[in-house]
PDB file of C-alpha atoms in Angstrom:
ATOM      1  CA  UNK A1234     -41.993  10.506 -48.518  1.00  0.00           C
ATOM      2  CA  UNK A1235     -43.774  13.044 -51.025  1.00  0.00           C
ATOM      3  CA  UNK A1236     -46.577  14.361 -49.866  1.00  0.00           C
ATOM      4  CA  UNK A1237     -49.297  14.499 -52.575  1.00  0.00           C
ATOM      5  CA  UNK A1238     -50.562  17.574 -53.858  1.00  0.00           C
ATOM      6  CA  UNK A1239     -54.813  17.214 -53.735  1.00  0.00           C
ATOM      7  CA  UNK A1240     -57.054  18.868 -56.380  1.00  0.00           C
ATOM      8  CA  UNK A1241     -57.572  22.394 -54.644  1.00  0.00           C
ATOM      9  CA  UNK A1242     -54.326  23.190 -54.051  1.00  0.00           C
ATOM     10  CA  UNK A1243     -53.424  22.224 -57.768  1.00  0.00           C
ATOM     11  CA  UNK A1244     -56.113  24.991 -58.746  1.00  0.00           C
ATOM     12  CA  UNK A1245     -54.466  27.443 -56.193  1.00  0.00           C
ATOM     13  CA  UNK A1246     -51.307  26.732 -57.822  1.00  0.00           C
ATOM     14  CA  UNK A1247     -52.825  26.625 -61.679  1.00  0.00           C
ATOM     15  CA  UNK A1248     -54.361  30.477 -60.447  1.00  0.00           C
ATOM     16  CA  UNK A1249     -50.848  31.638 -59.497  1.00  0.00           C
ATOM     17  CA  UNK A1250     -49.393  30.761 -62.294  1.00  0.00           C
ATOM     18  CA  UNK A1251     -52.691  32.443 -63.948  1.00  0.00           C
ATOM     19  CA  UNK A1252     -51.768  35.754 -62.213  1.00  0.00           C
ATOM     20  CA  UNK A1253     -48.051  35.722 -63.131  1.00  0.00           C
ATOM     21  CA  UNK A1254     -48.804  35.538 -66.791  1.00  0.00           C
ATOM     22  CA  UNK A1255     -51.675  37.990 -66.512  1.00  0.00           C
ATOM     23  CA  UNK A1256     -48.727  40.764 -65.191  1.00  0.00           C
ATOM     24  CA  UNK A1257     -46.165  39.483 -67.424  1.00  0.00           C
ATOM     25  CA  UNK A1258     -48.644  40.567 -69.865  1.00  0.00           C
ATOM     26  CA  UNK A1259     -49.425  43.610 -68.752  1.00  0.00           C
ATOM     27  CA  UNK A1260     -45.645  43.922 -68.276  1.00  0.00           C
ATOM     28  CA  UNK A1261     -45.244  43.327 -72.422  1.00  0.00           C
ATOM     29  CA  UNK A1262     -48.097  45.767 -73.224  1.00  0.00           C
ATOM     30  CA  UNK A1263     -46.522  48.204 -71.726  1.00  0.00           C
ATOM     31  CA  UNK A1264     -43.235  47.628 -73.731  1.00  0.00           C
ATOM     32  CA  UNK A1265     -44.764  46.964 -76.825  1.00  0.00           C
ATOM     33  CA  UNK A1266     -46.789  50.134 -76.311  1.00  0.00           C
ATOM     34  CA  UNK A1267     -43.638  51.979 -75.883  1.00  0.00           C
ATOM     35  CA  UNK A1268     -42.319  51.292 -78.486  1.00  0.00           C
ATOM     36  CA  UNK A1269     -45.543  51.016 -80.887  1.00  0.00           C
ATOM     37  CA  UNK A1270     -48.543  53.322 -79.339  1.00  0.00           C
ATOM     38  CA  UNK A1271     -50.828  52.538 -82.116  1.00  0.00           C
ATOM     39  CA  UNK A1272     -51.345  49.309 -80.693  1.00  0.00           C
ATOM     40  CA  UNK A1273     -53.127  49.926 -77.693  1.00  0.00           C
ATOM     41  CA  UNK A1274     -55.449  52.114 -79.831  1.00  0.00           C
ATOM     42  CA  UNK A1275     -56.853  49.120 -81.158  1.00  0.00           C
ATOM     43  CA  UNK A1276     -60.533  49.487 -79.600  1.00  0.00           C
ATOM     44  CA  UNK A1277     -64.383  48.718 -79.782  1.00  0.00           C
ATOM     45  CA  UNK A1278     -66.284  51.621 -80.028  1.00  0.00           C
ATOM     46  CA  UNK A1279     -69.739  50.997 -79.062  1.00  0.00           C
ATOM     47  CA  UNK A1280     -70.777  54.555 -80.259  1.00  0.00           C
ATOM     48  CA  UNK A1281     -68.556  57.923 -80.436  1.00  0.00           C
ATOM     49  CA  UNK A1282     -68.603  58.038 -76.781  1.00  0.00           C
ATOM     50  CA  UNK A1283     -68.078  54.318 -75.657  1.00  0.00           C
ATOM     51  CA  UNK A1284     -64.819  51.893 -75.791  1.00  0.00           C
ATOM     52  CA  UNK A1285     -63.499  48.801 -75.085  1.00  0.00           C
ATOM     53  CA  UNK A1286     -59.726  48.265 -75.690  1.00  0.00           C
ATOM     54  CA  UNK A1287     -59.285  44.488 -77.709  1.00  0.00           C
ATOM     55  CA  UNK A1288     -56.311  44.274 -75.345  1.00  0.00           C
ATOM     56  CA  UNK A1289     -58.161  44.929 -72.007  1.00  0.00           C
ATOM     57  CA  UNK A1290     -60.480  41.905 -73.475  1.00  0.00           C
ATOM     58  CA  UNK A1291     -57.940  39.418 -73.641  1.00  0.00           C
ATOM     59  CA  UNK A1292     -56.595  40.622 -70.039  1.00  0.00           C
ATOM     60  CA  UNK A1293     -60.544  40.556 -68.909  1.00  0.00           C
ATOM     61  CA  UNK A1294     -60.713  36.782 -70.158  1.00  0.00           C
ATOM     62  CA  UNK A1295     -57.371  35.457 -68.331  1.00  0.00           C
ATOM     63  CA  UNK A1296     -59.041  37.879 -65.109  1.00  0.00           C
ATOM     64  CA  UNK A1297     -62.573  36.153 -65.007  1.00  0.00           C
ATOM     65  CA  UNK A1298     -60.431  31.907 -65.439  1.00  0.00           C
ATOM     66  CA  UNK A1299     -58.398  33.404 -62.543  1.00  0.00           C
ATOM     67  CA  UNK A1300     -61.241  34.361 -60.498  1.00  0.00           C
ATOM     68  CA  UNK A1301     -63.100  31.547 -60.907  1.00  0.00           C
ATOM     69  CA  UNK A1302     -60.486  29.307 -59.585  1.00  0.00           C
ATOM     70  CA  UNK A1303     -60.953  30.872 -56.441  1.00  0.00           C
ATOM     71  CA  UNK A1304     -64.453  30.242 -56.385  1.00  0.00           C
ATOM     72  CA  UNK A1305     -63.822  26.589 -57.305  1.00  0.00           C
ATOM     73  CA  UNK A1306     -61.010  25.504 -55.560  1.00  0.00           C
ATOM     74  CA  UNK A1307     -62.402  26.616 -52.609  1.00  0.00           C
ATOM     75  CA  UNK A1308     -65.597  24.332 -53.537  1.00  0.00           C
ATOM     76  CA  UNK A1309     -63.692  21.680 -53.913  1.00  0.00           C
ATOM     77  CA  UNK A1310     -61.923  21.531 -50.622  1.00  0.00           C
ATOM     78  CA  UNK A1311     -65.051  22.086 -48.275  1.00  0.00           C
ATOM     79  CA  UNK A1312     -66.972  19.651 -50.652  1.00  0.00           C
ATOM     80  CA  UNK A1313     -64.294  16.698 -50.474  1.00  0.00           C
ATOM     81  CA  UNK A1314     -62.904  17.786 -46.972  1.00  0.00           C
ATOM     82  CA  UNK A1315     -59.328  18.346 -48.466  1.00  0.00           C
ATOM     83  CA  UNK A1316     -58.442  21.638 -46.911  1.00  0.00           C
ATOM     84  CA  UNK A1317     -54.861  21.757 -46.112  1.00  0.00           C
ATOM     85  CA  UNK A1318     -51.815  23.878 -45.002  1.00  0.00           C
ATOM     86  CA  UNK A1319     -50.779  24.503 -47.847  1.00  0.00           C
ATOM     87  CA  UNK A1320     -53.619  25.467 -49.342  1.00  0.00           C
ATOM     88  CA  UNK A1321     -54.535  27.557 -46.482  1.00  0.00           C
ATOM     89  CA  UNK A1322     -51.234  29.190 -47.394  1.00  0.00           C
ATOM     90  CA  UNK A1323     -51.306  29.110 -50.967  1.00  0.00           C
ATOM     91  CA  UNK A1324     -54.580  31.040 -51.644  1.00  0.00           C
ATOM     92  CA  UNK A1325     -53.910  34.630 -50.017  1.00  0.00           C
ATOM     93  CA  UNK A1326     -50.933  34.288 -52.617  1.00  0.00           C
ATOM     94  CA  UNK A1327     -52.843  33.764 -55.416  1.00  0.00           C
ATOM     95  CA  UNK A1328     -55.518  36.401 -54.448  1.00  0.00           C
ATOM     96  CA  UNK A1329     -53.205  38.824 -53.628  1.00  0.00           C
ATOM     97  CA  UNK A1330     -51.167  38.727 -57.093  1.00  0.00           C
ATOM     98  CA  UNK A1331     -54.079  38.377 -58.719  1.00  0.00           C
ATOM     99  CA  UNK A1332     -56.414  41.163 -57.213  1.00  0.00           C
ATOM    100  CA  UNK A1333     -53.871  43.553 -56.270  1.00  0.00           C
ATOM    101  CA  UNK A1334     -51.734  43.130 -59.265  1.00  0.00           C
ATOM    102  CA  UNK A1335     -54.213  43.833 -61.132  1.00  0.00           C
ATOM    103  CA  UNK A1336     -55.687  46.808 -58.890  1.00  0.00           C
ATOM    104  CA  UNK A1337     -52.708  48.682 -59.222  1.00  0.00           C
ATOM    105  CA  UNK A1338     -52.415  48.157 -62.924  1.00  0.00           C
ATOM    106  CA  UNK A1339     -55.739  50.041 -63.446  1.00  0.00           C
ATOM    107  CA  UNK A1340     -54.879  52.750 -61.031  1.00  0.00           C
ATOM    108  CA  UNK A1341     -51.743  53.442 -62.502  1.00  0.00           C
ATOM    109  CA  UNK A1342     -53.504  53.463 -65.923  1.00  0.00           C
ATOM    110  CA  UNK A1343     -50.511  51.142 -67.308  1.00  0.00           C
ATOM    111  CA  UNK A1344     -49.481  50.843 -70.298  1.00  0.00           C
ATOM    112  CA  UNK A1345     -51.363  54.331 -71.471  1.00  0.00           C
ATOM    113  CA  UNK A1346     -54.587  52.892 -72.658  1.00  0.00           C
ATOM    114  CA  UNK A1347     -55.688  55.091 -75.440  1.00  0.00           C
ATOM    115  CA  UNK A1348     -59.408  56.178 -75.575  1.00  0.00           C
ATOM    116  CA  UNK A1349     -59.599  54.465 -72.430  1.00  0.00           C
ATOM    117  CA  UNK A1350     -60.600  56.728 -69.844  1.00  0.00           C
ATOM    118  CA  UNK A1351     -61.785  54.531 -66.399  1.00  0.00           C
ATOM    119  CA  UNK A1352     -59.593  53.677 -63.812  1.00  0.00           C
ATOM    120  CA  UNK A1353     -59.442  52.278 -60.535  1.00  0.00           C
ATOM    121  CA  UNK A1354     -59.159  55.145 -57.779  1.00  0.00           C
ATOM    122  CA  UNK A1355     -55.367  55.193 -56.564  1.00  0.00           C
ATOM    123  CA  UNK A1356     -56.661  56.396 -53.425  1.00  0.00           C
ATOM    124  CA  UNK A1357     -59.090  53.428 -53.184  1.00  0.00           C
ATOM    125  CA  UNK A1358     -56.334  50.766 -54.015  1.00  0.00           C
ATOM    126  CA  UNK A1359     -54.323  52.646 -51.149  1.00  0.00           C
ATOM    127  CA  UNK A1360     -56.742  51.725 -48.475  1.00  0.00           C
ATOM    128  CA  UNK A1361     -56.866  48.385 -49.781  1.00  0.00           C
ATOM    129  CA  UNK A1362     -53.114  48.240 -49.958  1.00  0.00           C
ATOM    130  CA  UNK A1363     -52.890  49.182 -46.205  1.00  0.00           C
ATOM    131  CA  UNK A1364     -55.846  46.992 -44.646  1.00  0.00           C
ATOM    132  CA  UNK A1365     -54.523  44.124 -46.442  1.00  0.00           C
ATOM    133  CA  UNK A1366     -51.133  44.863 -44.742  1.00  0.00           C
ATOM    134  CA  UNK A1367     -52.929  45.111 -41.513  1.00  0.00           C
ATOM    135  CA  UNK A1368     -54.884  41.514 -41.758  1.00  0.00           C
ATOM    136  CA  UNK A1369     -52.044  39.738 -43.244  1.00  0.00           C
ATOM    137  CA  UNK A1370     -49.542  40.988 -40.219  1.00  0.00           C
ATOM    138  CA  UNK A1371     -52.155  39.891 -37.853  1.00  0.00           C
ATOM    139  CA  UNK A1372     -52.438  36.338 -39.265  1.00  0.00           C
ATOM    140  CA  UNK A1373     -49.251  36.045 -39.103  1.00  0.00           C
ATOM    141  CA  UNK A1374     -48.820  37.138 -35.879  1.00  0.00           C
ATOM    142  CA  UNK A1375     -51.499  34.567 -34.677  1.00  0.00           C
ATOM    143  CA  UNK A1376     -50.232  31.656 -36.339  1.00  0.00           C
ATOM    144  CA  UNK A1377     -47.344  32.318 -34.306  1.00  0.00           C
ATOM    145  CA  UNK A1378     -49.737  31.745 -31.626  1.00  0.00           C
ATOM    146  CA  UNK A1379     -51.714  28.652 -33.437  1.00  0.00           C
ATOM    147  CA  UNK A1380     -54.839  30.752 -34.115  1.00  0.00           C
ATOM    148  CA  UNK A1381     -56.601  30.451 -37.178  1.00  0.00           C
ATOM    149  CA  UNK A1382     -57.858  33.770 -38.500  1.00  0.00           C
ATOM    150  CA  UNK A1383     -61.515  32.378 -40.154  1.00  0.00           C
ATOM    151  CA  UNK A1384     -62.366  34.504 -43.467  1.00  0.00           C
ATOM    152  CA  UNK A1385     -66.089  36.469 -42.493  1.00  0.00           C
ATOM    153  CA  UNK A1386     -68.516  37.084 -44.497  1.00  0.00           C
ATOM    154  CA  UNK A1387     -67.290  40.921 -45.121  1.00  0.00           C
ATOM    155  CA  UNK A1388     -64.181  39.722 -46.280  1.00  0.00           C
ATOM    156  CA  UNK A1389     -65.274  36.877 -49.266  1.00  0.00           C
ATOM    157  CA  UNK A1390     -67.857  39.951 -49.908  1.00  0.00           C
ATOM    158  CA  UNK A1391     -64.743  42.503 -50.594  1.00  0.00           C
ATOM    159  CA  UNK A1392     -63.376  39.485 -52.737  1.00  0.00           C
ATOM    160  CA  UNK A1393     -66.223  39.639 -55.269  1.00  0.00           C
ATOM    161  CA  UNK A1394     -67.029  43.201 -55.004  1.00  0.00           C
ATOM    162  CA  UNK A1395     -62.816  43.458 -56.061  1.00  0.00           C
ATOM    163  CA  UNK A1396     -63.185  40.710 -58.907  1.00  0.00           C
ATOM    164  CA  UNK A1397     -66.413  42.759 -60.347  1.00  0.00           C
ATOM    165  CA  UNK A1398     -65.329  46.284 -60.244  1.00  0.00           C
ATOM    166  CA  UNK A1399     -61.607  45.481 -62.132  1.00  0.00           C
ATOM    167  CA  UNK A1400     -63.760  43.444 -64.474  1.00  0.00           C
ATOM    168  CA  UNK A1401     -65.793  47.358 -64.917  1.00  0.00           C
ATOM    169  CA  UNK A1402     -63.126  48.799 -65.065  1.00  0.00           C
ATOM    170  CA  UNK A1403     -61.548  46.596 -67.917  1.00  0.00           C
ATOM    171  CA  UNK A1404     -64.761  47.151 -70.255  1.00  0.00           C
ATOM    172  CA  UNK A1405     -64.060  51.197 -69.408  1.00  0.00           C
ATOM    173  CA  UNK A1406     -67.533  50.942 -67.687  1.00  0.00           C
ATOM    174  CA  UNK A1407     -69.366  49.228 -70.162  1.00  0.00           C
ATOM    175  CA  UNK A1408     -72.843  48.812 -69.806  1.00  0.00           C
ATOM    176  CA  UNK A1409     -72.886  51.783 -67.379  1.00  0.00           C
ATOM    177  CA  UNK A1410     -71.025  54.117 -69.637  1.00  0.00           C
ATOM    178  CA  UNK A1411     -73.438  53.830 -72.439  1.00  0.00           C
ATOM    179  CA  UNK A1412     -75.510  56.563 -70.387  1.00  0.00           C
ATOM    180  CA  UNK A1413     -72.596  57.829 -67.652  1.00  0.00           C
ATOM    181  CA  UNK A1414     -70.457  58.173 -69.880  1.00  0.00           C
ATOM    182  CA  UNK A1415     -70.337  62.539 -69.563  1.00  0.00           C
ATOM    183  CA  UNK A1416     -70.557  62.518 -65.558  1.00  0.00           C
ATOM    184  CA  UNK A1417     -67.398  63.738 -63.604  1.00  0.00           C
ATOM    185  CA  UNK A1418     -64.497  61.722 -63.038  1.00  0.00           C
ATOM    186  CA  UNK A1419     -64.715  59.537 -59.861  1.00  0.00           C
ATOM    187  CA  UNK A1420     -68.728  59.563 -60.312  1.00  0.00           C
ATOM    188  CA  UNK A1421     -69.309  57.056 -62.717  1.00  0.00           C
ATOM    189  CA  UNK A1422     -71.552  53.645 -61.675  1.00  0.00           C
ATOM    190  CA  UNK A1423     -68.613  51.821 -62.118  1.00  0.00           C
ATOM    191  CA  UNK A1424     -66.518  54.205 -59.416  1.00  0.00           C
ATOM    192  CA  UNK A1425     -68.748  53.726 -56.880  1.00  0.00           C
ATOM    193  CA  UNK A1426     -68.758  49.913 -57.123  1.00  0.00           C
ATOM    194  CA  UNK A1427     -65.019  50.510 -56.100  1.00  0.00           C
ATOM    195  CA  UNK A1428     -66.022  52.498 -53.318  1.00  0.00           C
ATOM    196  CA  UNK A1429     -68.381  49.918 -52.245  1.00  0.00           C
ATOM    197  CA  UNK A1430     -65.679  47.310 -52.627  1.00  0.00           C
ATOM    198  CA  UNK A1431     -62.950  49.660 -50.444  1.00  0.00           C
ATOM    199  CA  UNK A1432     -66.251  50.073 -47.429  1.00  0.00           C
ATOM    200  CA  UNK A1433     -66.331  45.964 -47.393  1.00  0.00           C
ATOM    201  CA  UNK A1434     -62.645  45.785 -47.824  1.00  0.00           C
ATOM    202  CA  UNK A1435     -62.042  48.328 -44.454  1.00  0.00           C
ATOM    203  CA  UNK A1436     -65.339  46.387 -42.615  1.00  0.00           C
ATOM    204  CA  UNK A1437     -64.052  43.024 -43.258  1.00  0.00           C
ATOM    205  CA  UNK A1438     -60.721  44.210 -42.055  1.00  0.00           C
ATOM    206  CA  UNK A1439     -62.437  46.462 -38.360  1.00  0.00           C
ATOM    207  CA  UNK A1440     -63.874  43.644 -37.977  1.00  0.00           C
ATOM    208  CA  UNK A1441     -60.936  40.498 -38.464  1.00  0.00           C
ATOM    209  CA  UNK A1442     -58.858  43.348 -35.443  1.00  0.00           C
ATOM    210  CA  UNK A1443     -61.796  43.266 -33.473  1.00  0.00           C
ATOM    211  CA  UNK A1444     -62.259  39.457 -33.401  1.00  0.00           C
ATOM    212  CA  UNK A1445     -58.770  38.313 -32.860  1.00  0.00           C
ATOM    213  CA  UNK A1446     -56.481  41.388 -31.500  1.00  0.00           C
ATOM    214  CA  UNK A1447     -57.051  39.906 -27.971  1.00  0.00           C
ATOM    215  CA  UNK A1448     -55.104  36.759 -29.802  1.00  0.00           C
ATOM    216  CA  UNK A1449     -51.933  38.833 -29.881  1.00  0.00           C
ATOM    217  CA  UNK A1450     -52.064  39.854 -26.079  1.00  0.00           C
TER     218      UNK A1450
END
């Protein structure tokens, strides 16, 4: 017997598949870039000292129909009371490939974005990296156990916070960089909305150890 797949987890599934063309995109940039630099020095310039890459538009568009997935499918399954399994285990997946992929992708600076200067702090995506790590090898752990790690309110905070500064980042700090645009590197509006993403990120992640280490013991 099949077991039918409800609406959620079909928008779970429709943002993973979101994600993996959003990298395999990325992925092409960076070979067509290779091979033709001129390309990715196709850009917007607001004035002489402001830019948006066309390309980092087109990624920012597939980013934002990704993101809001999460918020809907999500909606949908506390509205309708079809939260699942496999929906439960489903939509770390898609976050993860979508907020990390793309996390990494702006700290790396990859492909070489021409007249692009903004980037996500490598140091930042780091301690993101390892508190993710962290939670996701204590779920596990206590689903061995059949405990259910509940998502706090730090930790669908450090969700949004993520999905808003990449989408900064993208637009190299547009609005903010129409008067930022000469501070120092790492000092920039849209920098510190990564910080404040990385602080919710490590809170949320203090505080899911706190809650349920006991669990393990």
């Amino acid at each position: 017997m099949k077991t039918k797949i409800n609406l959620p987890t079909k928008i779970t599934i429709a943002r993973i598949i979101l994600a993996f063309l959003l990298l395999l995109t990325i992925f092409t940039l960076y070979i067509v870039d290779y091979f033709s630099p001129f390309i990715y020095q196709l850009v917007i310039s607001i004035n002489s000292n402001v830019h948006i890459n066309y390309l980092n538009l087109i990624l920012l568009a597939i980013f934002l129909i990704a993101s809001f997935t999460d918020f809907l499918d999500g909606y949908l399954a506390r509205k309708n009371n079809e939260v699942t399994d496999l929906g439960k285990f489903l939509d770390p997946i898609a976050d993860k490939m979508l907020i990390n992929g793309m996390m990494i992708f702006l700290a790396l600076n990859f492909p070489s974005i021409h007249n692009v200067d903004l980037t996500f702090p490598f140091f930042l995506v780091i301690l993101m990296e390892i508190r993710d790590l962290i939670v996701d090898g204590l779920r596990f752990m206590c689903a061995k156990k059949n405990v259910v790690i509940a998502a706090n309110i730090f930790g669908k905070a450090k969700t949004v916070l993520q999905m808003v500064a990449i989408s900064f980042v993208l637009l190299n700090g547009f609005p903010f960089s129409l008067f930022d645009y000469n501070f120092i590197n790492y000092l920039h509006i849209t920098d510190f909305i990564c910080y404040l993403a990385t602080i919710t990120s490590l809170i949320s992640g203090v505080i899911y150890v706190k809650d349920n280490i006991k669990a393990l013991f």
